[in-house]
PDB file of C-alpha atoms in Angstrom:
ATOM      1  CA  MET A   3      73.784  72.517  55.099  1.00  0.00           C
ATOM      2  CA  SER A   4      72.595  69.079  52.839  1.00  0.00           C
ATOM      3  CA  SER A   5      72.200  66.036  53.368  1.00  0.00           C
ATOM      4  CA  PRO A   6      74.281  63.324  51.894  1.00  0.00           C
ATOM      5  CA  ARG A   7      72.558  60.685  49.087  1.00  0.00           C
ATOM      6  CA  HIS A   8      73.331  58.017  51.250  1.00  0.00           C
ATOM      7  CA  ALA A   9      71.899  58.411  54.490  1.00  0.00           C
ATOM      8  CA  ILE A  10      71.071  55.425  56.619  1.00  0.00           C
ATOM      9  CA  ALA A  11      67.608  55.651  57.996  1.00  0.00           C
ATOM     10  CA  CYS A  12      66.728  52.101  58.922  1.00  0.00           C
ATOM     11  CA  ILE A  13      69.805  52.667  61.586  1.00  0.00           C
ATOM     12  CA  ALA A  14      70.324  56.245  62.556  1.00  0.00           C
ATOM     13  CA  PRO A  15      66.556  57.930  63.656  1.00  0.00           C
ATOM     14  CA  ARG A  16      67.478  60.733  61.764  1.00  0.00           C
ATOM     15  CA  ILE A  17      69.261  61.885  58.485  1.00  0.00           C
ATOM     16  CA  PRO A  18      73.357  62.875  59.067  1.00  0.00           C
ATOM     17  CA  ILE A  19      74.011  66.057  58.587  1.00  0.00           C
ATOM     18  CA  ALA A  20      76.957  67.600  55.885  1.00  0.00           C
ATOM     19  CA  GLN A  21      78.523  70.489  55.658  1.00  0.00           C
ATOM     20  CA  MET A  22      81.312  70.398  52.810  1.00  0.00           C
ATOM     21  CA  ARG A  23      84.875  70.440  53.060  1.00  0.00           C
ATOM     22  CA  SER A  24      87.358  71.350  50.277  1.00  0.00           C
ATOM     23  CA  VAL A  25      89.606  68.539  50.666  1.00  0.00           C
ATOM     24  CA  PHE A  26      92.426  70.211  48.295  1.00  0.00           C
ATOM     25  CA  SER A  27      93.101  73.879  47.051  1.00  0.00           C
ATOM     26  CA  VAL A  28      92.143  74.268  43.426  1.00  0.00           C
ATOM     27  CA  ALA A  29      94.473  76.915  42.861  1.00  0.00           C
ATOM     28  CA  GLU A  30      97.368  74.159  43.409  1.00  0.00           C
ATOM     29  CA  VAL A  31      95.877  71.758  40.495  1.00  0.00           C
ATOM     30  CA  GLU A  32      95.998  74.718  38.041  1.00  0.00           C
ATOM     31  CA  ARG A  33      99.232  75.227  38.871  1.00  0.00           C
ATOM     32  CA  LYS A  34     100.007  71.553  38.102  1.00  0.00           C
ATOM     33  CA  LEU A  35      98.277  71.620  35.115  1.00  0.00           C
ATOM     34  CA  ALA A  36     100.132  74.601  33.251  1.00  0.00           C
ATOM     35  CA  LYS A  37     103.375  73.607  33.777  1.00  0.00           C
ATOM     36  CA  LEU A  38     102.469  70.192  32.647  1.00  0.00           C
ATOM     37  CA  PRO A  39     104.704  69.809  28.492  1.00  0.00           C
ATOM     38  CA  GLU A  40     102.568  68.974  25.979  1.00  0.00           C
ATOM     39  CA  ARG A  41     101.727  65.271  24.848  1.00  0.00           C
ATOM     40  CA  GLU A  42     103.305  64.179  28.656  1.00  0.00           C
ATOM     41  CA  HIS A  43     102.277  62.376  31.340  1.00  0.00           C
ATOM     42  CA  GLU A  44      98.508  62.446  29.910  1.00  0.00           C
ATOM     43  CA  SER A  45      97.426  60.175  32.505  1.00  0.00           C
ATOM     44  CA  LEU A  46      98.085  62.911  35.296  1.00  0.00           C
ATOM     45  CA  ARG A  47      96.657  65.358  33.179  1.00  0.00           C
ATOM     46  CA  GLY A  48      93.918  63.232  33.210  1.00  0.00           C
ATOM     47  CA  THR A  49      93.550  63.420  36.821  1.00  0.00           C
ATOM     48  CA  TYR A  50      94.303  67.022  36.984  1.00  0.00           C
ATOM     49  CA  GLN A  51      91.164  67.830  35.180  1.00  0.00           C
ATOM     50  CA  ARG A  52      88.879  65.222  36.914  1.00  0.00           C
ATOM     51  CA  MET A  53      89.817  66.910  40.357  1.00  0.00           C
ATOM     52  CA  LEU A  54      89.017  70.611  38.174  1.00  0.00           C
ATOM     53  CA  GLU A  55      85.968  69.127  36.736  1.00  0.00           C
ATOM     54  CA  LYS A  56      84.892  67.223  40.369  1.00  0.00           C
ATOM     55  CA  GLY A  57      85.797  70.895  42.662  1.00  0.00           C
ATOM     56  CA  PRO A  58      87.245  70.416  46.106  1.00  0.00           C
ATOM     57  CA  GLN A  59      84.372  70.236  47.592  1.00  0.00           C
ATOM     58  CA  ARG A  60      83.565  66.900  49.620  1.00  0.00           C
ATOM     59  CA  PHE A  61      80.068  66.135  51.950  1.00  0.00           C
ATOM     60  CA  GLN A  62      81.800  65.765  55.574  1.00  0.00           C
ATOM     61  CA  VAL A  63      78.884  63.886  57.380  1.00  0.00           C
ATOM     62  CA  LYS A  64      78.279  63.341  60.796  1.00  0.00           C
ATOM     63  CA  PRO A  65      75.175  61.939  62.782  1.00  0.00           C
ATOM     64  CA  SER A  66      72.467  64.675  64.203  1.00  0.00           C
ATOM     65  CA  GLY A  67      72.052  63.357  67.044  1.00  0.00           C
ATOM     66  CA  LEU A  68      73.264  59.689  68.696  1.00  0.00           C
ATOM     67  CA  PRO A  69      72.199  57.657  66.798  1.00  0.00           C
ATOM     68  CA  ALA A  70      70.137  54.325  68.062  1.00  0.00           C
ATOM     69  CA  MET A  71      73.199  52.008  68.111  1.00  0.00           C
ATOM     70  CA  ASN A  72      70.898  49.369  69.426  1.00  0.00           C
ATOM     71  CA  GLU A  73      70.701  47.016  65.947  1.00  0.00           C
ATOM     72  CA  LEU A  74      74.514  47.715  66.199  1.00  0.00           C
ATOM     73  CA  TYR A  75      75.218  46.041  69.244  1.00  0.00           C
ATOM     74  CA  GLU A  76      72.391  42.837  68.457  1.00  0.00           C
ATOM     75  CA  ASP A  77      74.366  42.286  65.485  1.00  0.00           C
ATOM     76  CA  LEU A  78      77.477  42.910  66.794  1.00  0.00           C
ATOM     77  CA  PRO A  79      77.896  41.164  70.492  1.00  0.00           C
ATOM     78  CA  ASN A  80      81.805  40.480  70.579  1.00  0.00           C
ATOM     79  CA  PHE A  81      82.478  44.923  69.693  1.00  0.00           C
ATOM     80  CA  HIS A  82      80.763  46.361  72.106  1.00  0.00           C
ATOM     81  CA  PRO A  83      84.314  48.119  73.741  1.00  0.00           C
ATOM     82  CA  VAL A  84      84.388  49.691  70.308  1.00  0.00           C
ATOM     83  CA  LEU A  85      81.268  50.514  69.626  1.00  0.00           C
ATOM     84  CA  ASP A  86      80.934  51.981  73.186  1.00  0.00           C
ATOM     85  CA  ASP A  87      84.191  54.036  71.676  1.00  0.00           C
ATOM     86  CA  VAL A  88      82.049  54.754  68.572  1.00  0.00           C
ATOM     87  CA  ARG A  89      79.471  56.401  71.003  1.00  0.00           C
ATOM     88  CA  ARG A  90      81.395  58.556  73.352  1.00  0.00           C
ATOM     89  CA  GLN A  91      83.109  60.170  70.530  1.00  0.00           C
ATOM     90  CA  ILE A  92      79.424  60.899  68.493  1.00  0.00           C
ATOM     91  CA  ALA A  93      78.190  62.340  71.749  1.00  0.00           C
ATOM     92  CA  LEU A  94      81.240  64.910  71.389  1.00  0.00           C
ATOM     93  CA  CYS A  95      79.955  66.097  68.804  1.00  0.00           C
ATOM     94  CA  GLU A  96      76.299  65.765  68.432  1.00  0.00           C
ATOM     95  CA  ASP A  97      75.330  69.229  70.126  1.00  0.00           C
ATOM     96  CA  SER A  98      77.623  71.112  68.343  1.00  0.00           C
ATOM     97  CA  GLY A  99      79.427  72.495  64.724  1.00  0.00           C
ATOM     98  CA  ASP A 100      82.453  70.309  65.569  1.00  0.00           C
ATOM     99  CA  ALA A 101      83.099  67.442  62.884  1.00  0.00           C
ATOM    100  CA  LEU A 102      83.549  64.299  64.396  1.00  0.00           C
ATOM    101  CA  GLU A 103      86.986  62.940  64.686  1.00  0.00           C
ATOM    102  CA  ILE A 104      86.949  59.292  65.715  1.00  0.00           C
ATOM    103  CA  THR A 105      90.320  58.111  66.900  1.00  0.00           C
ATOM    104  CA  PRO A 106      92.189  55.276  64.464  1.00  0.00           C
ATOM    105  CA  LEU A 107      90.834  51.881  65.699  1.00  0.00           C
ATOM    106  CA  LEU A 108      93.091  48.905  65.428  1.00  0.00           C
ATOM    107  CA  LEU A 109      90.875  45.317  65.744  1.00  0.00           C
ATOM    108  CA  LEU A 110      92.450  42.537  66.317  1.00  0.00           C
ATOM    109  CA  GLY A 111      91.376  39.124  66.468  1.00  0.00           C
ATOM    110  CA  PRO A 112      91.245  35.530  64.615  1.00  0.00           C
ATOM    111  CA  PRO A 113      89.996  35.613  60.794  1.00  0.00           C
ATOM    112  CA  GLY A 114      86.521  35.416  60.673  1.00  0.00           C
ATOM    113  CA  VAL A 115      84.956  37.115  64.005  1.00  0.00           C
ATOM    114  CA  GLY A 116      83.634  39.737  61.903  1.00  0.00           C
ATOM    115  CA  LYS A 117      86.533  42.596  61.735  1.00  0.00           C
ATOM    116  CA  THR A 118      86.021  44.058  58.295  1.00  0.00           C
ATOM    117  CA  HIS A 119      82.035  43.875  58.640  1.00  0.00           C
ATOM    118  CA  PHE A 120      82.649  45.985  61.525  1.00  0.00           C
ATOM    119  CA  ALA A 121      83.727  48.664  59.495  1.00  0.00           C
ATOM    120  CA  ARG A 122      81.121  48.219  56.784  1.00  0.00           C
ATOM    121  CA  GLN A 123      78.762  48.354  59.593  1.00  0.00           C
ATOM    122  CA  LEU A 124      80.373  51.783  60.377  1.00  0.00           C
ATOM    123  CA  ALA A 125      80.478  53.344  57.717  1.00  0.00           C
ATOM    124  CA  GLN A 126      77.194  52.788  57.146  1.00  0.00           C
ATOM    125  CA  LEU A 127      76.243  54.367  61.198  1.00  0.00           C
ATOM    126  CA  LEU A 128      77.727  57.370  59.977  1.00  0.00           C
ATOM    127  CA  GLY A 129      76.250  57.832  56.455  1.00  0.00           C
ATOM    128  CA  THR A 130      79.943  57.953  54.761  1.00  0.00           C
ATOM    129  CA  GLY A 131      81.578  55.915  51.912  1.00  0.00           C
ATOM    130  CA  MET A 132      84.086  53.619  52.463  1.00  0.00           C
ATOM    131  CA  GLY A 133      87.779  52.469  51.055  1.00  0.00           C
ATOM    132  CA  PHE A 134      89.347  49.278  51.542  1.00  0.00           C
ATOM    133  CA  VAL A 135      92.999  48.031  51.397  1.00  0.00           C
ATOM    134  CA  SER A 136      93.746  44.157  51.840  1.00  0.00           C
ATOM    135  CA  MET A 137      98.074  44.307  53.079  1.00  0.00           C
ATOM    136  CA  SER A 138      98.159  40.681  52.387  1.00  0.00           C
ATOM    137  CA  SER A 139      97.733  40.884  49.194  1.00  0.00           C
ATOM    138  CA  MET A 140      99.594  44.248  48.308  1.00  0.00           C
ATOM    139  CA  THR A 141     102.410  44.323  45.276  1.00  0.00           C
ATOM    140  CA  ALA A 142     104.393  47.604  45.807  1.00  0.00           C
ATOM    141  CA  GLY A 143     104.659  49.919  48.955  1.00  0.00           C
ATOM    142  CA  TRP A 144     102.983  52.659  47.066  1.00  0.00           C
ATOM    143  CA  ILE A 145      99.390  51.399  47.073  1.00  0.00           C
ATOM    144  CA  LEU A 146      97.969  53.949  50.198  1.00  0.00           C
ATOM    145  CA  SER A 147     100.675  57.533  48.865  1.00  0.00           C
ATOM    146  CA  GLY A 148     100.675  56.874  45.261  1.00  0.00           C
ATOM    147  CA  ALA A 149     104.039  56.468  42.785  1.00  0.00           C
ATOM    148  CA  SER A 150     105.434  58.746  41.143  1.00  0.00           C
ATOM    149  CA  SER A 151     104.582  60.261  37.411  1.00  0.00           C
ATOM    150  CA  GLN A 152     107.979  58.513  36.486  1.00  0.00           C
ATOM    151  CA  TRP A 153     107.192  55.498  36.416  1.00  0.00           C
ATOM    152  CA  LYS A 154     105.655  53.705  34.200  1.00  0.00           C
ATOM    153  CA  GLY A 155     101.646  52.342  34.638  1.00  0.00           C
ATOM    154  CA  ALA A 156     102.449  54.384  38.278  1.00  0.00           C
ATOM    155  CA  ARG A 157      98.428  55.725  39.589  1.00  0.00           C
ATOM    156  CA  PRO A 158      97.331  57.661  42.980  1.00  0.00           C
ATOM    157  CA  GLY A 159      97.181  56.153  46.321  1.00  0.00           C
ATOM    158  CA  LYS A 160      93.801  54.706  47.668  1.00  0.00           C
ATOM    159  CA  VAL A 161      94.058  57.084  49.728  1.00  0.00           C
ATOM    160  CA  PHE A 162      93.896  60.213  47.466  1.00  0.00           C
ATOM    161  CA  GLU A 163      91.596  58.182  45.450  1.00  0.00           C
ATOM    162  CA  ALA A 164      88.946  57.928  48.290  1.00  0.00           C
ATOM    163  CA  LEU A 165      88.578  61.930  48.733  1.00  0.00           C
ATOM    164  CA  VAL A 166      88.958  63.081  45.312  1.00  0.00           C
ATOM    165  CA  ASP A 167      86.828  60.418  43.026  1.00  0.00           C
ATOM    166  CA  GLY A 168      84.360  59.799  46.142  1.00  0.00           C
ATOM    167  CA  ASP A 169      82.164  61.932  47.528  1.00  0.00           C
ATOM    168  CA  TYR A 170      82.990  62.512  51.173  1.00  0.00           C
ATOM    169  CA  ALA A 171      85.687  64.240  53.266  1.00  0.00           C
ATOM    170  CA  ASN A 172      85.707  61.430  56.493  1.00  0.00           C
ATOM    171  CA  PRO A 173      85.089  57.656  54.553  1.00  0.00           C
ATOM    172  CA  VAL A 174      85.881  55.216  56.356  1.00  0.00           C
ATOM    173  CA  MET A 175      89.218  53.546  55.110  1.00  0.00           C
ATOM    174  CA  VAL A 176      89.913  50.020  56.357  1.00  0.00           C
ATOM    175  CA  VAL A 177      93.831  48.615  56.354  1.00  0.00           C
ATOM    176  CA  ASP A 178      93.111  44.743  56.086  1.00  0.00           C
ATOM    177  CA  GLU A 179      95.646  42.532  57.583  1.00  0.00           C
ATOM    178  CA  ILE A 180      98.237  45.130  58.606  1.00  0.00           C
ATOM    179  CA  ASP A 181     100.115  43.299  60.398  1.00  0.00           C
ATOM    180  CA  LYS A 182     100.882  41.061  56.666  1.00  0.00           C
ATOM    181  CA  ALA A 183     102.467  44.554  55.283  1.00  0.00           C
ATOM    182  CA  GLY A 184     106.135  43.027  54.542  1.00  0.00           C
ATOM    183  CA  ALA A 185     108.730  46.463  54.176  1.00  0.00           C
ATOM    184  CA  GLU A 186     110.284  46.139  51.343  1.00  0.00           C
ATOM    185  CA  ALA A 187     113.941  46.795  50.936  1.00  0.00           C
ATOM    186  CA  ALA A 188     113.832  50.134  49.335  1.00  0.00           C
ATOM    187  CA  TYR A 189     110.069  51.304  50.504  1.00  0.00           C
ATOM    188  CA  ASP A 190     107.771  50.453  53.976  1.00  0.00           C
ATOM    189  CA  PRO A 191     104.493  49.418  52.589  1.00  0.00           C
ATOM    190  CA  LEU A 192     103.497  51.260  55.966  1.00  0.00           C
ATOM    191  CA  GLY A 193     105.690  54.734  55.887  1.00  0.00           C
ATOM    192  CA  SER A 194     102.918  56.523  54.571  1.00  0.00           C
ATOM    193  CA  LEU A 195     100.515  56.289  57.645  1.00  0.00           C
ATOM    194  CA  TYR A 196     102.507  57.323  59.940  1.00  0.00           C
ATOM    195  CA  SER A 197     101.401  60.972  58.916  1.00  0.00           C
ATOM    196  CA  LEU A 198      97.973  59.575  57.763  1.00  0.00           C
ATOM    197  CA  LEU A 199      97.095  58.230  61.517  1.00  0.00           C
ATOM    198  CA  GLU A 200      98.200  62.296  62.648  1.00  0.00           C
ATOM    199  CA  HIS A 201      95.723  64.687  62.425  1.00  0.00           C
ATOM    200  CA  ASP A 202      97.720  67.343  62.051  1.00  0.00           C
ATOM    201  CA  THR A 203      99.978  65.715  59.384  1.00  0.00           C
ATOM    202  CA  ALA A 204      96.975  64.396  57.518  1.00  0.00           C
ATOM    203  CA  GLY A 205      95.792  67.701  57.361  1.00  0.00           C
ATOM    204  CA  SER A 206      98.217  68.181  54.216  1.00  0.00           C
ATOM    205  CA  PHE A 207      98.844  65.028  52.673  1.00  0.00           C
ATOM    206  CA  THR A 208     100.744  64.812  49.732  1.00  0.00           C
ATOM    207  CA  ASP A 209      99.696  61.732  47.022  1.00  0.00           C
ATOM    208  CA  GLU A 210     103.332  60.334  45.276  1.00  0.00           C
ATOM    209  CA  PHE A 211     101.813  60.595  41.828  1.00  0.00           C
ATOM    210  CA  ALA A 212      99.472  63.674  41.620  1.00  0.00           C
ATOM    211  CA  GLU A 213     102.299  65.640  43.933  1.00  0.00           C
ATOM    212  CA  VAL A 214      99.007  67.791  45.179  1.00  0.00           C
ATOM    213  CA  ALA A 215      98.127  68.020  48.834  1.00  0.00           C
ATOM    214  CA  VAL A 216      94.823  66.428  49.793  1.00  0.00           C
ATOM    215  CA  ASP A 217      93.200  67.211  53.582  1.00  0.00           C
ATOM    216  CA  ALA A 218      92.714  63.596  54.820  1.00  0.00           C
ATOM    217  CA  SER A 219      92.687  64.707  58.339  1.00  0.00           C
ATOM    218  CA  GLN A 220      89.092  63.484  58.574  1.00  0.00           C
ATOM    219  CA  VAL A 221      89.153  59.915  56.993  1.00  0.00           C
ATOM    220  CA  ILE A 222      87.806  57.187  59.868  1.00  0.00           C
ATOM    221  CA  TRP A 223      90.569  55.108  59.730  1.00  0.00           C
ATOM    222  CA  VAL A 224      90.455  51.352  60.639  1.00  0.00           C
ATOM    223  CA  ALA A 225      92.962  48.535  61.225  1.00  0.00           C
ATOM    224  CA  THR A 226      92.734  44.699  61.524  1.00  0.00           C
ATOM    225  CA  ALA A 227      95.348  42.093  62.159  1.00  0.00           C
ATOM    226  CA  ASN A 228      95.137  38.901  63.963  1.00  0.00           C
ATOM    227  CA  ASP A 229      98.262  39.911  65.556  1.00  0.00           C
ATOM    228  CA  ALA A 230     100.038  42.545  66.994  1.00  0.00           C
ATOM    229  CA  ARG A 231     103.594  41.761  66.837  1.00  0.00           C
ATOM    230  CA  GLY A 232     104.308  41.966  63.196  1.00  0.00           C
ATOM    231  CA  ILE A 233     103.079  45.863  63.366  1.00  0.00           C
ATOM    232  CA  PRO A 234     105.751  48.626  63.847  1.00  0.00           C
ATOM    233  CA  ASP A 235     104.739  50.402  67.051  1.00  0.00           C
ATOM    234  CA  PRO A 236     104.669  54.029  65.249  1.00  0.00           C
ATOM    235  CA  ILE A 237     101.474  52.766  64.108  1.00  0.00           C
ATOM    236  CA  LEU A 238     100.440  51.086  67.645  1.00  0.00           C
ATOM    237  CA  ASN A 239     101.153  53.953  69.255  1.00  0.00           C
ATOM    238  CA  ARG A 240      98.709  55.957  66.663  1.00  0.00           C
ATOM    239  CA  VAL A 241      95.809  53.796  67.273  1.00  0.00           C
ATOM    240  CA  ASN A 242      93.363  52.476  69.762  1.00  0.00           C
ATOM    241  CA  VAL A 243      93.632  48.546  70.046  1.00  0.00           C
ATOM    242  CA  TYR A 244      90.811  46.327  70.466  1.00  0.00           C
ATOM    243  CA  GLU A 245      91.217  42.470  71.389  1.00  0.00           C
ATOM    244  CA  ILE A 246      87.995  40.841  69.343  1.00  0.00           C
ATOM    245  CA  GLU A 247      86.775  37.467  70.338  1.00  0.00           C
ATOM    246  CA  ALA A 248      84.785  35.198  69.355  1.00  0.00           C
ATOM    247  CA  PRO A 249      81.368  35.054  69.525  1.00  0.00           C
ATOM    248  CA  ASP A 250      80.048  33.180  72.477  1.00  0.00           C
ATOM    249  CA  PHE A 251      78.036  29.790  71.702  1.00  0.00           C
ATOM    250  CA  GLU A 252      74.528  32.444  72.890  1.00  0.00           C
ATOM    251  CA  ALA A 253      75.503  35.290  70.924  1.00  0.00           C
ATOM    252  CA  ALA A 254      76.856  33.053  67.947  1.00  0.00           C
ATOM    253  CA  ARG A 255      72.913  32.115  67.318  1.00  0.00           C
ATOM    254  CA  ARG A 256      71.808  35.588  67.965  1.00  0.00           C
ATOM    255  CA  ILE A 257      73.953  36.485  64.911  1.00  0.00           C
ATOM    256  CA  ALA A 258      73.130  33.639  62.631  1.00  0.00           C
ATOM    257  CA  LEU A 259      69.319  34.212  64.002  1.00  0.00           C
ATOM    258  CA  ARG A 260      70.088  38.379  62.704  1.00  0.00           C
ATOM    259  CA  LEU A 261      71.187  36.766  59.268  1.00  0.00           C
ATOM    260  CA  TYR A 262      69.332  34.390  58.672  1.00  0.00           C
ATOM    261  CA  GLN A 263      66.070  37.124  58.969  1.00  0.00           C
ATOM    262  CA  GLY A 264      68.606  39.740  57.448  1.00  0.00           C
ATOM    263  CA  LEU A 265      68.585  37.183  54.071  1.00  0.00           C
ATOM    264  CA  ARG A 266      64.751  36.580  54.435  1.00  0.00           C
ATOM    265  CA  ALA A 267      63.673  40.185  54.441  1.00  0.00           C
ATOM    266  CA  GLN A 268      66.539  41.444  51.752  1.00  0.00           C
ATOM    267  CA  HIS A 269      65.062  38.949  48.746  1.00  0.00           C
ATOM    268  CA  ASP A 270      61.814  38.281  47.343  1.00  0.00           C
ATOM    269  CA  TRP A 271      62.135  34.822  47.391  1.00  0.00           C
ATOM    270  CA  GLY A 272      62.508  35.311  51.062  1.00  0.00           C
ATOM    271  CA  ARG A 273      59.334  35.313  51.643  1.00  0.00           C
ATOM    272  CA  ARG A 274      59.131  31.515  50.683  1.00  0.00           C
ATOM    273  CA  PHE A 275      60.737  30.698  53.993  1.00  0.00           C
ATOM    274  CA  ASP A 276      59.361  30.548  57.663  1.00  0.00           C
ATOM    275  CA  GLU A 277      60.000  33.842  59.470  1.00  0.00           C
ATOM    276  CA  GLU A 278      63.021  31.926  61.964  1.00  0.00           C
ATOM    277  CA  PRO A 279      64.736  28.578  61.646  1.00  0.00           C
ATOM    278  CA  SER A 280      64.391  25.870  64.149  1.00  0.00           C
ATOM    279  CA  ASP A 281      66.163  25.571  67.383  1.00  0.00           C
ATOM    280  CA  ALA A 282      68.552  22.568  66.038  1.00  0.00           C
ATOM    281  CA  VAL A 283      69.744  24.597  63.213  1.00  0.00           C
ATOM    282  CA  LEU A 284      70.198  28.011  64.636  1.00  0.00           C
ATOM    283  CA  GLU A 285      72.467  25.811  67.118  1.00  0.00           C
ATOM    284  CA  ARG A 286      74.282  24.071  63.860  1.00  0.00           C
ATOM    285  CA  MET A 287      74.772  27.347  62.671  1.00  0.00           C
ATOM    286  CA  ALA A 288      76.635  28.774  66.119  1.00  0.00           C
ATOM    287  CA  GLU A 289      78.866  26.750  65.769  1.00  0.00           C
ATOM    288  CA  LEU A 290      80.755  28.539  62.339  1.00  0.00           C
ATOM    289  CA  ALA A 291      82.402  32.071  62.392  1.00  0.00           C
ATOM    290  CA  PRO A 292      80.177  35.042  61.526  1.00  0.00           C
ATOM    291  CA  ARG A 293      81.967  35.732  58.299  1.00  0.00           C
ATOM    292  CA  GLU A 294      80.872  31.459  57.048  1.00  0.00           C
ATOM    293  CA  MET A 295      77.443  31.793  58.210  1.00  0.00           C
ATOM    294  CA  ARG A 296      76.236  34.044  55.493  1.00  0.00           C
ATOM    295  CA  ARG A 297      77.586  31.579  52.660  1.00  0.00           C
ATOM    296  CA  ALA A 298      75.636  28.494  54.769  1.00  0.00           C
ATOM    297  CA  TRP A 299      72.015  30.402  55.198  1.00  0.00           C
ATOM    298  CA  MET A 300      73.024  31.194  51.091  1.00  0.00           C
ATOM    299  CA  THR A 301      73.580  27.115  50.412  1.00  0.00           C
ATOM    300  CA  ALA A 302      70.885  25.841  52.879  1.00  0.00           C
ATOM    301  CA  PHE A 303      68.016  28.092  51.039  1.00  0.00           C
ATOM    302  CA  GLY A 304      68.696  26.740  48.112  1.00  0.00           C
ATOM    303  CA  ASN A 305      69.367  23.227  49.455  1.00  0.00           C
ATOM    304  CA  ALA A 306      65.569  23.866  50.630  1.00  0.00           C
ATOM    305  CA  LYS A 307      64.159  25.123  47.555  1.00  0.00           C
ATOM    306  CA  LEU A 308      65.526  22.386  45.535  1.00  0.00           C
ATOM    307  CA  ALA A 309      63.689  20.057  47.890  1.00  0.00           C
ATOM    308  CA  GLN A 310      60.468  22.355  47.349  1.00  0.00           C
ATOM    309  CA  ARG A 311      60.316  23.156  50.777  1.00  0.00           C
ATOM    310  CA  GLY A 312      60.023  26.656  52.919  1.00  0.00           C
ATOM    311  CA  THR A 313      61.445  25.439  56.057  1.00  0.00           C
ATOM    312  CA  VAL A 314      65.201  24.944  56.802  1.00  0.00           C
ATOM    313  CA  LEU A 315      66.376  21.891  58.002  1.00  0.00           C
ATOM    314  CA  CYS A 316      69.418  20.574  59.160  1.00  0.00           C
ATOM    315  CA  GLU A 317      70.827  18.698  56.446  1.00  0.00           C
ATOM    316  CA  ASP A 318      70.477  21.736  54.126  1.00  0.00           C
ATOM    317  CA  LEU A 319      72.789  23.392  55.906  1.00  0.00           C
ATOM    318  CA  PRO A 320      77.346  22.396  54.680  1.00  0.00           C
ATOM    319  CA  GLU A 321      79.069  20.009  56.312  1.00  0.00           C
ATOM    320  CA  ALA A 322      80.657  21.509  59.194  1.00  0.00           C
ATOM    321  CA  GLY A 323      84.288  23.312  57.626  1.00  0.00           C
ATOM    322  CA  GLY A 324      82.624  23.543  54.280  1.00  0.00           C
ATOM    323  CA  LYS A 325      84.305  19.694  53.315  1.00  0.00           C
ATOM    324  CA  ARG A 326      82.333  18.634  50.053  1.00  0.00           C
ATOM    325  CA  GLY A 327      81.563  14.886  49.686  1.00  0.00           C
ATOM    326  CA  PRO A 328      83.894  12.496  47.949  1.00  0.00           C
ATOM    327  CA  MET A 329      84.344  13.077  44.040  1.00  0.00           C
ATOM    328  CA  GLY A 330      84.595  10.404  41.347  1.00  0.00           C
ATOM    329  CA  PHE A 331      82.843   7.873  38.716  1.00  0.00           C
ATOM    330  CA  ILE A 332      80.274   5.430  39.873  1.00  0.00           C
ATOM    331  CA  GLN A 333      81.111   1.872  39.923  1.00  0.00           C
TER     332      GLN A 333
END
């Protein structure tokens, strides 16, 4: 057994266990490479050569024991049911040789409640990597599954890249705003998920560019959406669905405090500021969505520094809604 270099000791008291898992067949790649005509399909040739150079073995990580998740429960007070689910599934494999299996998660909720932040924290907790696909900005249906090498400018899909170019066999893969994936007439952008979200069929997922099967059965899927009505039933039937609400006032206040403390600790300039902000400042921050809080704190820190203060005041915070003052010429 060996330990991956990205283990996060500050969250888990013990370094995650890593065993090695093969994510593709070297023999299959060698056969594909040998069949390529010379001086043709250079991009595909480069992909096969890169696969052979790196080899098929990737870290398959899991915590060495049930992690101390108290920090996540504090940081993500509106995600407790999801964290409970993750904790249960970690408990099943903690004292066995089994791999970690987390049922695909769908997080439903309004923008800014921390859905994507949760996915990043989950990857950090497990000590694995993370891939991100934004369905709202997707311009082609093949971004997940790759496009045929016959097409100009074709390239592998995000799943293939995460497994072949990454270090892990079980990365967290985030499909952001899955409800905004509009199906095209010729291609359903969510079509590949039907097999990827099923453990058995994901074990031999074939990217359309490389045409080599990869083992995506260990990928940990987290999808986010504002509304479930735009999501096809075959997807909903394959995931655990959680309604994520905005944190209440007290929870938002705790999130704001932890963000202040985290930003202060992460930067050398943080030592110039008070260990905690005032109650009045925290109450103002609690009115913001979690996604907006970090930007607001950075603005406040900057304004306080310009005023040569080590204390953040309410006047340092941006206006509600991020509004700017009127612009114009001085009369």
